Short mmCIF file of C-alpha atoms in Angstrom, two decimals:
data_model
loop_
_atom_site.label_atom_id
_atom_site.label_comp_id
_atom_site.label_asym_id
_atom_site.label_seq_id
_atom_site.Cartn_x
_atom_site.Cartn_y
_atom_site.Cartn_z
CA UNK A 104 9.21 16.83 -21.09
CA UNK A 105 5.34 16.84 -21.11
CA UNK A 106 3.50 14.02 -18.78
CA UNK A 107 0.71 12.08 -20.54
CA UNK A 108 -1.84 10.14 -19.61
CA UNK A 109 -3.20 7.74 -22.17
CA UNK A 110 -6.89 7.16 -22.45
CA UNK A 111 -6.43 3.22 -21.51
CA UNK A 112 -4.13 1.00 -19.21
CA UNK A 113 -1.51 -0.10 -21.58
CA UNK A 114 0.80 -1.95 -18.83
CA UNK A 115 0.19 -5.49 -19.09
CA UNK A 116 2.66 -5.72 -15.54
CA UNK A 117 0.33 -3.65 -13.61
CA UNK A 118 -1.74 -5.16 -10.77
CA UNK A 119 -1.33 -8.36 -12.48
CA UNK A 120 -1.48 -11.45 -10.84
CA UNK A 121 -1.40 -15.04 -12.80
CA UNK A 122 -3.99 -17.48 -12.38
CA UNK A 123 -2.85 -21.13 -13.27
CA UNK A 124 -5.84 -23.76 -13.06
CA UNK A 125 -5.75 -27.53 -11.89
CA UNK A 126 -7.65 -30.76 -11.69
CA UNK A 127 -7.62 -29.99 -7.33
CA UNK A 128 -5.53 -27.44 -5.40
CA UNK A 129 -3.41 -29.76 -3.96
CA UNK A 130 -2.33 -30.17 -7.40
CA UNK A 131 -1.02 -26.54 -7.63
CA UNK A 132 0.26 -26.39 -4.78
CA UNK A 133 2.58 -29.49 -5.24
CA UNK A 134 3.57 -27.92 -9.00
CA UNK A 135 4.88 -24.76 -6.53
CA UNK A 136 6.53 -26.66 -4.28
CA UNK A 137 8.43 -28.52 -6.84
CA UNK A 138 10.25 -25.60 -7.92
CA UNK A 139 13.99 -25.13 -6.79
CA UNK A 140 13.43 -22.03 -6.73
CA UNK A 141 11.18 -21.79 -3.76
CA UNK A 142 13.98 -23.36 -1.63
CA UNK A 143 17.16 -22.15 -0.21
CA UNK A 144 19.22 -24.85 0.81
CA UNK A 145 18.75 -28.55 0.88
CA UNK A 146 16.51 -29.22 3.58
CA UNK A 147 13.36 -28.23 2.27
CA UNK A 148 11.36 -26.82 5.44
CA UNK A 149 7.93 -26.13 5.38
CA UNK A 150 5.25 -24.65 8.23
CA UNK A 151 1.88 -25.66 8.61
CA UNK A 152 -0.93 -24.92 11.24
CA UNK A 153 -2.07 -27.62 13.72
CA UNK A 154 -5.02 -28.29 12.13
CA UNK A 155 -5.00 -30.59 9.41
CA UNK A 156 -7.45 -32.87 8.56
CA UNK A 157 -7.32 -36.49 6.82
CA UNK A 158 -9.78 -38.98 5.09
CA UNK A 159 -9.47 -42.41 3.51
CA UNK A 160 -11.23 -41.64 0.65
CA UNK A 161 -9.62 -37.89 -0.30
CA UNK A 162 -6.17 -38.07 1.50
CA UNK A 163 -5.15 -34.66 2.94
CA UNK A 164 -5.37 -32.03 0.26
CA UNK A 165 -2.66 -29.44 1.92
CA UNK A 166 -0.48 -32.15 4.00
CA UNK A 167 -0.46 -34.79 0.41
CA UNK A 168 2.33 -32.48 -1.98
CA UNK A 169 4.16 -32.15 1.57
CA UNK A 170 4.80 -35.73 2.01
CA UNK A 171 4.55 -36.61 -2.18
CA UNK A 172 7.69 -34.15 -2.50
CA UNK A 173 9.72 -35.58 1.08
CA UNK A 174 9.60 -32.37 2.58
CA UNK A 175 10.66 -31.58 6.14
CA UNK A 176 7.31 -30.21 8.29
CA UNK A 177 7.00 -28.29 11.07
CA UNK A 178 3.72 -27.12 12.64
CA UNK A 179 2.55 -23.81 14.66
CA UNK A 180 -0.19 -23.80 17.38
CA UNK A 181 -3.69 -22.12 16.58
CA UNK A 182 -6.33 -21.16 19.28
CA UNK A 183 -9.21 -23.34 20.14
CA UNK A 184 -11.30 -21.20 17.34
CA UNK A 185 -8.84 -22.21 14.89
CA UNK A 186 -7.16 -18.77 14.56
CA UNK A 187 -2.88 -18.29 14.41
CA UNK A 188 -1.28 -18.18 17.87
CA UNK A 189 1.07 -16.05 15.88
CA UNK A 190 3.54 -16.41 19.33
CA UNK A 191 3.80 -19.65 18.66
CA UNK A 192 4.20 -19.56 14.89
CA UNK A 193 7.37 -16.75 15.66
CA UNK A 194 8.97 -18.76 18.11
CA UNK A 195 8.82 -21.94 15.16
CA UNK A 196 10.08 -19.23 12.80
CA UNK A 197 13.06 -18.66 15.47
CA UNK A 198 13.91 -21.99 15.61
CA UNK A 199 14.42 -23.14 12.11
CA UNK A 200 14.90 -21.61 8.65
CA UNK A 201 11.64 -22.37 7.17
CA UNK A 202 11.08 -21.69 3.72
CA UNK A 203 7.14 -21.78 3.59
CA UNK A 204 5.03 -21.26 5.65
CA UNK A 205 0.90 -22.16 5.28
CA UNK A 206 -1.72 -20.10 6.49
CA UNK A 207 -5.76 -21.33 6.45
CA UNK A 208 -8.65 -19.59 6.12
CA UNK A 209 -10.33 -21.82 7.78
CA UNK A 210 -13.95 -22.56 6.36
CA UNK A 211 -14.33 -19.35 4.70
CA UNK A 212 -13.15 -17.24 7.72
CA UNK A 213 -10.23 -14.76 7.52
CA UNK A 214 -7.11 -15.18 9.51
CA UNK A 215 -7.06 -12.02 11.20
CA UNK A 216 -3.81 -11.88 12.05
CA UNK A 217 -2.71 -11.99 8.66
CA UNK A 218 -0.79 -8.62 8.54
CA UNK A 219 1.26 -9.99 11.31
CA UNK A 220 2.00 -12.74 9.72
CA UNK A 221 3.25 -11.20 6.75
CA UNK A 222 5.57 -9.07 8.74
CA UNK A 223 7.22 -12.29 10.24
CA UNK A 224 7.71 -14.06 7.23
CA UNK A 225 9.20 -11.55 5.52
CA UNK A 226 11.81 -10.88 8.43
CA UNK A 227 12.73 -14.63 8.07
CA UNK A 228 12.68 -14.68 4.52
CA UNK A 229 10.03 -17.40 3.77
CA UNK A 230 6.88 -17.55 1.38
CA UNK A 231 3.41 -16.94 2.37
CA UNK A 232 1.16 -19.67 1.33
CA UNK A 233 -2.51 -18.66 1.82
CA UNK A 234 -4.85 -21.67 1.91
CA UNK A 235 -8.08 -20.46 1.01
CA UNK A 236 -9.82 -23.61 -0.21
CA UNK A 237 -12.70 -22.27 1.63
CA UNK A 238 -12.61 -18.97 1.04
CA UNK A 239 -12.96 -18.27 -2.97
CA UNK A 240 -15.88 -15.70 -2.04
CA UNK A 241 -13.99 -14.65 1.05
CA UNK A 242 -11.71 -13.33 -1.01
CA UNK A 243 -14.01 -12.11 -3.69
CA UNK A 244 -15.47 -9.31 -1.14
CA UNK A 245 -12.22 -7.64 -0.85
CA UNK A 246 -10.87 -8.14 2.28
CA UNK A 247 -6.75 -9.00 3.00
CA UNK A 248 -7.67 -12.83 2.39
CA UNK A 249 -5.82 -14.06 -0.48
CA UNK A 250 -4.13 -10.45 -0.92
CA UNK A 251 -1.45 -10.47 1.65
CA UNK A 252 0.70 -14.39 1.29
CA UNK A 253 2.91 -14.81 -2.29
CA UNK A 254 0.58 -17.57 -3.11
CA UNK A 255 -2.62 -18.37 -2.88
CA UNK A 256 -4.67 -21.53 -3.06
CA UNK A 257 -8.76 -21.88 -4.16
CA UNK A 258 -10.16 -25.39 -4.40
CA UNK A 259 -13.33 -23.85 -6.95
CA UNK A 260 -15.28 -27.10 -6.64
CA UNK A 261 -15.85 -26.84 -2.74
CA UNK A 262 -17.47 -23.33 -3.82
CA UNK A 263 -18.99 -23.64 -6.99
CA UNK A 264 -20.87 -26.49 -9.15
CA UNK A 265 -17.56 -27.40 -11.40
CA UNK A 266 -17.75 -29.88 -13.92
CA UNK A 267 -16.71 -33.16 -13.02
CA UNK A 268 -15.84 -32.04 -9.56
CA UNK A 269 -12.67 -30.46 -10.30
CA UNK A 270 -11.34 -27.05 -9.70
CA UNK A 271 -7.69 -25.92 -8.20
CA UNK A 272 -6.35 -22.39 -9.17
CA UNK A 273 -3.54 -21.00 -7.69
CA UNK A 274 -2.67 -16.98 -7.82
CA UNK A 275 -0.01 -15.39 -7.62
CA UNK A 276 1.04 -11.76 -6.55
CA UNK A 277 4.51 -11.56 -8.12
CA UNK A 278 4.64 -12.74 -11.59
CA UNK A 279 8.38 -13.97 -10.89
CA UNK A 280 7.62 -16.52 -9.08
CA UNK A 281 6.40 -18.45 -12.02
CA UNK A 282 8.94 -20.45 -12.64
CA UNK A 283 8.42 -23.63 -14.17
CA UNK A 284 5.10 -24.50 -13.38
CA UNK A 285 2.21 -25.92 -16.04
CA UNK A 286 -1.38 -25.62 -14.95
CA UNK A 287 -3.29 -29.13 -16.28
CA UNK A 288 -7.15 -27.57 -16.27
CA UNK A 289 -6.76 -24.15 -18.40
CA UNK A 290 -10.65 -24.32 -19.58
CA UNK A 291 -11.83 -24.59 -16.22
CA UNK A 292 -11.55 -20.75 -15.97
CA UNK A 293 -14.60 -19.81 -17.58
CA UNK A 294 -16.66 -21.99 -15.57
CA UNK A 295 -15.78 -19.05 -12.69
CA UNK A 296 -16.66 -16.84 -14.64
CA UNK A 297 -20.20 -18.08 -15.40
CA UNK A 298 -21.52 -17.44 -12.18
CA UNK A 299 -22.61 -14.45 -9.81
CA UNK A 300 -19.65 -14.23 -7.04
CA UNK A 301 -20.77 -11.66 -5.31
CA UNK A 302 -24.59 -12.96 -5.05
CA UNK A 303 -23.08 -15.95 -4.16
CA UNK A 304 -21.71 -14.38 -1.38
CA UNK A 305 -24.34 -12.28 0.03
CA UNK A 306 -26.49 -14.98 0.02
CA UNK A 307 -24.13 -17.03 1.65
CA UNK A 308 -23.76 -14.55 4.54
CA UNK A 309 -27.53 -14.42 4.42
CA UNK A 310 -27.71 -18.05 5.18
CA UNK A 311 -24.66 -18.36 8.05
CA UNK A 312 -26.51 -15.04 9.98
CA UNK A 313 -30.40 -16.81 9.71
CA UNK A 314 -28.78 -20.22 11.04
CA UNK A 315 -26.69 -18.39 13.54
CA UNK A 316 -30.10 -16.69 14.71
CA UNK A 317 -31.88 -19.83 15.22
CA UNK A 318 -29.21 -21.73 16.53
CA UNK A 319 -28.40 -19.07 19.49
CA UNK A 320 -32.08 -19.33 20.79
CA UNK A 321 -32.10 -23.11 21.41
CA UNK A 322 -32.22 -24.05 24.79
CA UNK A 323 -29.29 -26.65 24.15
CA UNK A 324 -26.79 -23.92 23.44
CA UNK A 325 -23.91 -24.36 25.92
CA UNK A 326 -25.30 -27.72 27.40
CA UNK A 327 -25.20 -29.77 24.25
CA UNK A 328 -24.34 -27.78 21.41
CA UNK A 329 -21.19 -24.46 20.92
CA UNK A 330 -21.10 -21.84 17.97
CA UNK A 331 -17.60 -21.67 16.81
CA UNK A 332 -18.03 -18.08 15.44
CA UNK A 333 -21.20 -16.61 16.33
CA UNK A 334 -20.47 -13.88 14.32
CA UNK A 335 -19.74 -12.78 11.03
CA UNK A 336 -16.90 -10.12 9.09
CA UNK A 337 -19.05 -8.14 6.80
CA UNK A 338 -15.65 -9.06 4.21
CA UNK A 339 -16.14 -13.02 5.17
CA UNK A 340 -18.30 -15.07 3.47
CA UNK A 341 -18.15 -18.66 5.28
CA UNK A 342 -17.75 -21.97 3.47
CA UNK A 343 -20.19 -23.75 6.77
CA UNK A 344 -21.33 -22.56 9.71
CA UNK A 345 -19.11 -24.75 12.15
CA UNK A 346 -20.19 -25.82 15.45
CA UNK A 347 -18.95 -28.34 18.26
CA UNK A 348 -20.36 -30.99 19.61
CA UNK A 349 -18.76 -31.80 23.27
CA UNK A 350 -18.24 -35.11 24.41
CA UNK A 351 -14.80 -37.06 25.49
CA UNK A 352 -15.05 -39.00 22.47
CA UNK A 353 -16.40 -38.29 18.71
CA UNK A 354 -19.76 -40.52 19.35
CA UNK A 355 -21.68 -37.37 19.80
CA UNK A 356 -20.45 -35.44 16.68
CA UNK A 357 -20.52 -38.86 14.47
CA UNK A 358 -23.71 -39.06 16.15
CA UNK A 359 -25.61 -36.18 15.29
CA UNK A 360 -24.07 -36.20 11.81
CA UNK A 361 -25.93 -39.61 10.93
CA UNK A 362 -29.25 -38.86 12.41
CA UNK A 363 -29.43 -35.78 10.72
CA UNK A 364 -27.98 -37.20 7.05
CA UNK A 365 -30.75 -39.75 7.41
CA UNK A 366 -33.21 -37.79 7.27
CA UNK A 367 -31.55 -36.11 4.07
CA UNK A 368 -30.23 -32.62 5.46
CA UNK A 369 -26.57 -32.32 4.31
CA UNK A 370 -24.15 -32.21 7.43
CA UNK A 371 -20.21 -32.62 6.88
CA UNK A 372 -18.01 -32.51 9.14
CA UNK A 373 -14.30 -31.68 7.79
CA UNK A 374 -11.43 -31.93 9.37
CA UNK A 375 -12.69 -35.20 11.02
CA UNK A 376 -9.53 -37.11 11.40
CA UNK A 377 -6.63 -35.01 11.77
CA UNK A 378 -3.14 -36.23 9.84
CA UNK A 379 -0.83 -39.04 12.00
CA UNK A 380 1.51 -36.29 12.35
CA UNK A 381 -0.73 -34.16 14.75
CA UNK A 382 -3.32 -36.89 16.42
CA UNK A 383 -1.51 -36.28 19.52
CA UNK A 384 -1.82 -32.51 20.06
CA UNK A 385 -4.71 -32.55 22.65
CA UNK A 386 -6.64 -29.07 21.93
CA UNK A 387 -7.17 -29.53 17.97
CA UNK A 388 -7.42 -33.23 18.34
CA UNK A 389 -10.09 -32.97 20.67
CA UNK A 390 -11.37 -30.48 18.25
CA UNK A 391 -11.27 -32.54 15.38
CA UNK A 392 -13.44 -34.99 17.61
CA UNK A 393 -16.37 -32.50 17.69
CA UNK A 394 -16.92 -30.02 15.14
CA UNK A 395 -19.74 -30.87 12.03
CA UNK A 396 -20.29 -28.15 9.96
CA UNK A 397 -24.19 -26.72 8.70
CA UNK A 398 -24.37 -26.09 4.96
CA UNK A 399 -24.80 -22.37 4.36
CA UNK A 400 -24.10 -22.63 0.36
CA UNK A 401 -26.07 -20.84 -2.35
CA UNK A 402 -28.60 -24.00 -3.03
CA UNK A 403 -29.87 -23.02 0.21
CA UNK A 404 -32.94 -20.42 1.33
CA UNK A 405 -33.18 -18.97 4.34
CA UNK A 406 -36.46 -20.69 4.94
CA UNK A 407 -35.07 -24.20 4.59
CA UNK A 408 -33.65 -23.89 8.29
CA UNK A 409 -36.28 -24.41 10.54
CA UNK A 410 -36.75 -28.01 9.23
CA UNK A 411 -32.97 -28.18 9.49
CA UNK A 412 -32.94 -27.12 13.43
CA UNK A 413 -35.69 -29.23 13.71
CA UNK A 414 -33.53 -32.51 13.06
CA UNK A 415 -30.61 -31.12 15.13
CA UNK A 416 -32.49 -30.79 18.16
CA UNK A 417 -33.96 -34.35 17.41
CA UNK A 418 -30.50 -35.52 17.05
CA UNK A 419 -29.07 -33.86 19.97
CA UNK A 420 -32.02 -35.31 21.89
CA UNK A 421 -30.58 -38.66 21.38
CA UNK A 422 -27.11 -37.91 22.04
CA UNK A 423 -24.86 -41.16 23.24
CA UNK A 424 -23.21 -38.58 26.07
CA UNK A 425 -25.24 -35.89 27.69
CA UNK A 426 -24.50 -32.54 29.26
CA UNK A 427 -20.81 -31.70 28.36
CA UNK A 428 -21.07 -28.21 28.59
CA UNK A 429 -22.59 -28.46 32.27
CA UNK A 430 -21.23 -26.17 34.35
CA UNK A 431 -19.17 -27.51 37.75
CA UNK A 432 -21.38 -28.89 40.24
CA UNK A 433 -24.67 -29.01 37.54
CA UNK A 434 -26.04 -32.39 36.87
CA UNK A 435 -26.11 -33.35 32.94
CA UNK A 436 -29.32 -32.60 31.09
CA UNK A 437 -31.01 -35.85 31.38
CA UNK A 438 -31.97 -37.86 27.66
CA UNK A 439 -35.70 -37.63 27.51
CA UNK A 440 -37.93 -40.22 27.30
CA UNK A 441 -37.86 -43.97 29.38
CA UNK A 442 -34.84 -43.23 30.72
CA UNK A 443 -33.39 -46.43 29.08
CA UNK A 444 -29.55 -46.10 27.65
CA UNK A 445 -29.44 -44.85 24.19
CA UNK A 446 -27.99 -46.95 21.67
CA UNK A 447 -24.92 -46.04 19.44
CA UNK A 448 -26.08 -44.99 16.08
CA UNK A 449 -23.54 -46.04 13.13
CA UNK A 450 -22.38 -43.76 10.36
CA UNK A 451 -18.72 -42.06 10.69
CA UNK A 452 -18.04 -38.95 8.80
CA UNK A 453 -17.13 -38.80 5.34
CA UNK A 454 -16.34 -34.78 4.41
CA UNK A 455 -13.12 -33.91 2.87
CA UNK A 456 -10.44 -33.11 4.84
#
C-alpha cells in the first residue's frame, strides 16, 4: 500500500483542544466540576494551594464553585514566593484520594514545578486543574503553562478590555472530557481574537523589567519595601509586578495602597483577604497582609514609571510602621520630618481576589 500525504490537515481530532466561553471563570470551572464524571466515588475531594484570596464585593473566584457544589477541600503548602512545595502537595496526595487537584499561576508567573506535578497526579489518578486567570499571555508565549493540567482556566477580562467586564474560557486538552457542559458567553470569542497577544505580551514584559529596574535602585529596598520576583521567564508575561510591604499588621500595605490611589496611580492588591478556611496558616496569611501589586498592563508606557516610583517612595515615607526589613541589632529607618507619630490613613483594599 502506497503512503500519502494530503496537501492539507484533514483531522479535525488532531491537536485539538475545545474552548468553551463564560460570563467569569469561576463559572466554567463550576460547569466542570458539576460533572459526575470528574468524580470517582461519593466524596467529592478536591486540592487547592494555600493561597486563596477573598473579597466582599467579588467572593472568591476559584474557592466559590468549591463551596456552591459542597465539595470536600483539602489544601497543599506553597513557598513564601507563592510557588508549589510539591512535598507537601505529595504527602496530601498520600493521604487522601483526591480527585482534583488546582494549580495557580500566580499573577502571570509559571508554576515551575509543573512537570512534577503532572507526574503525581497522574500516579494518583486525579485531574489537573491549571488556574491561569492571570496568565492568558503567559500561556500565549508558549511555555508548559496551560499545556500540561486536563483543564485549564483564563479569566479574559483581568487581561484584556472585554465588554461588559466579562470573560471566562476554559480549555481543554482531551476532548472527552466534555461531558455535559454548556458554555453561556459563545460570542465572547472574537473579542480575543481582536487584539495583538503577543504585543500584548512583550510590552507587558517591557513594563514588569523597566519597573523592576527602578524599583531595585531605591534606597528603601530591603528596609521598607521586597520584590517578590525580581526577575522575569523570557516565556512569562506577568499579570502585576507584586511586591511586599513588611509590617506585623496590613496598615503598611493598606497604607501605601491609598496614598498612592489618591493621587490616581492604579495599585491593587489581590489576594488581600485570604478565604476563612486558610486565615490561620501563618506564612501566606502574613503574606496576604503585605503584598500590593504595580500595574504592568498594556495601557501602560515605560515612561509613565518614574511618576509612579515617585508616589511610592512618598507613600513609603509615611509608612504607619517603619523599618521591618532591619536587620538584627539595626535601628528602624526613622519617618522623616518632625518626628511627630504618623497618622493612620483610611482606604482598605478592594482588588479581586
Amino acid at each position: 500500500m502506497t503512503q500519502t500525504i494530503p496537501k492539507t490537515a484533514t483531522d479535525p481530532g488532531a491537536f485539538r483542544t475545545p474552548s468553551l466561553f463564560y460570563r467569569a471563570a469561576r463559572e466554567g470551572m463550576r460547569d466542570l466540576l458539576a460533572q459526575p464524571e470528574v468524580w470517582r466515588g461519593e466524596r467529592h475531594e478536591i486540592l487547592l494551594p494555600s493561597f486563596i484570596g477573598w473579597s466582599a464585593n467579588e467572593g472568591s473566584g476559584v474557592f466559590d464553585p468549591v463551596t456552591e457544589l459542597g465539595l470536600d477541600p483539602g489544601f497543599y503548602d506553597l513557598t513564601e514566593d507563592l510557588a508549589v512545595d510539591v512535598s507537601s502537595l505529595e504527602a496530601r496526595l498520600a493521604e487522601r484520594p483526591y480527585d482534583v487537584v488546582v494549580v495557580i499561576h500566580y499573577f502571570g508567573r509559571t508554576e515551575r514545578a509543573i512537570g512534577r506535578i503532572r507526574e503525581l497526579t497522574d500516579r494518583y489518578g486525579a485531574l489537573l486543574l491549571e488556574d491561569l486567570a492571570h496568565a492568558w499571555f503567559t500561556h500565549a508565549l508558549g511555555g508548559p503553562a496551560g499545556r500540561t493540567g486536563d483543564v485549564s482556566l483564563y479569566s479574559l477580562h483581568k487581561m484584556l478590555p472585554m465588554p461588559g467586564a466579562r470573560g471566562g474560557m476554559i480549555t481543554y486538552r482531551d476532548p472527552g472530557r466534555l461531558t455535559g457542559q454548556r458554555e453561556t458567553e459563545p460570542d465572547l470569542s472574537r473579542h480575543v481574537l481582536d487584539h495583538d497577544t503577543l504585543g500584548i505580551a512583550a510590552r507587558r514584559q517591557e513594563n514588569f523589567r523597566a519597573l523592576t529596574a527602578l524599583l531595585r535602585g531605591l534606597p528603601e529596598l530591603g528596609v521598607s519595601f521586597e520584590l517578590m520576583w525580581p526577575d522575569l521567564a523570557p516565556d512569562d508575561a506577568p499579570q502585576t509586578l507584586p511586591v511586599r510591604i513588611p509590617g506585623t499588621g496590613r496598615e503598611n500595605r493598606d497604607h501605601v495602597y491609598a496614598e498612592m490611589n489618591r493621587e490616581g496611580f492604579g495599585m491593587v492588591s489581590l489576594y488581600h483577604t485570604l478565604i476563612e478556611q486558610l486565615r490561620d496558616h501563618p506564612p501566606m496569611a502574613r503574606l496576604s497582609r503585605q503584598i500590593i501589586n504595580f500595574p504592568v498592563h498594556q495601557d501602560v508606557a515605560p515612561t509613565d514609571y518614574p511618576a509612579l516610583v515617585a508616589s511610592f517612595r512618598r507613600a513609603l515615607d509615611t509608612l504607619p510602621e517603619r523599618g521591618a526589613f532591619a536587620p538584627a541589632g539595626r535601628p528602624a529607618a526613622p519617618v522623616q520630618g518632625s518626628g511627630a507619630s504618623v497618622p493612620r490613613t483610611s482606604g482598605v483594599p478592594t482588588g479581586s481576589a
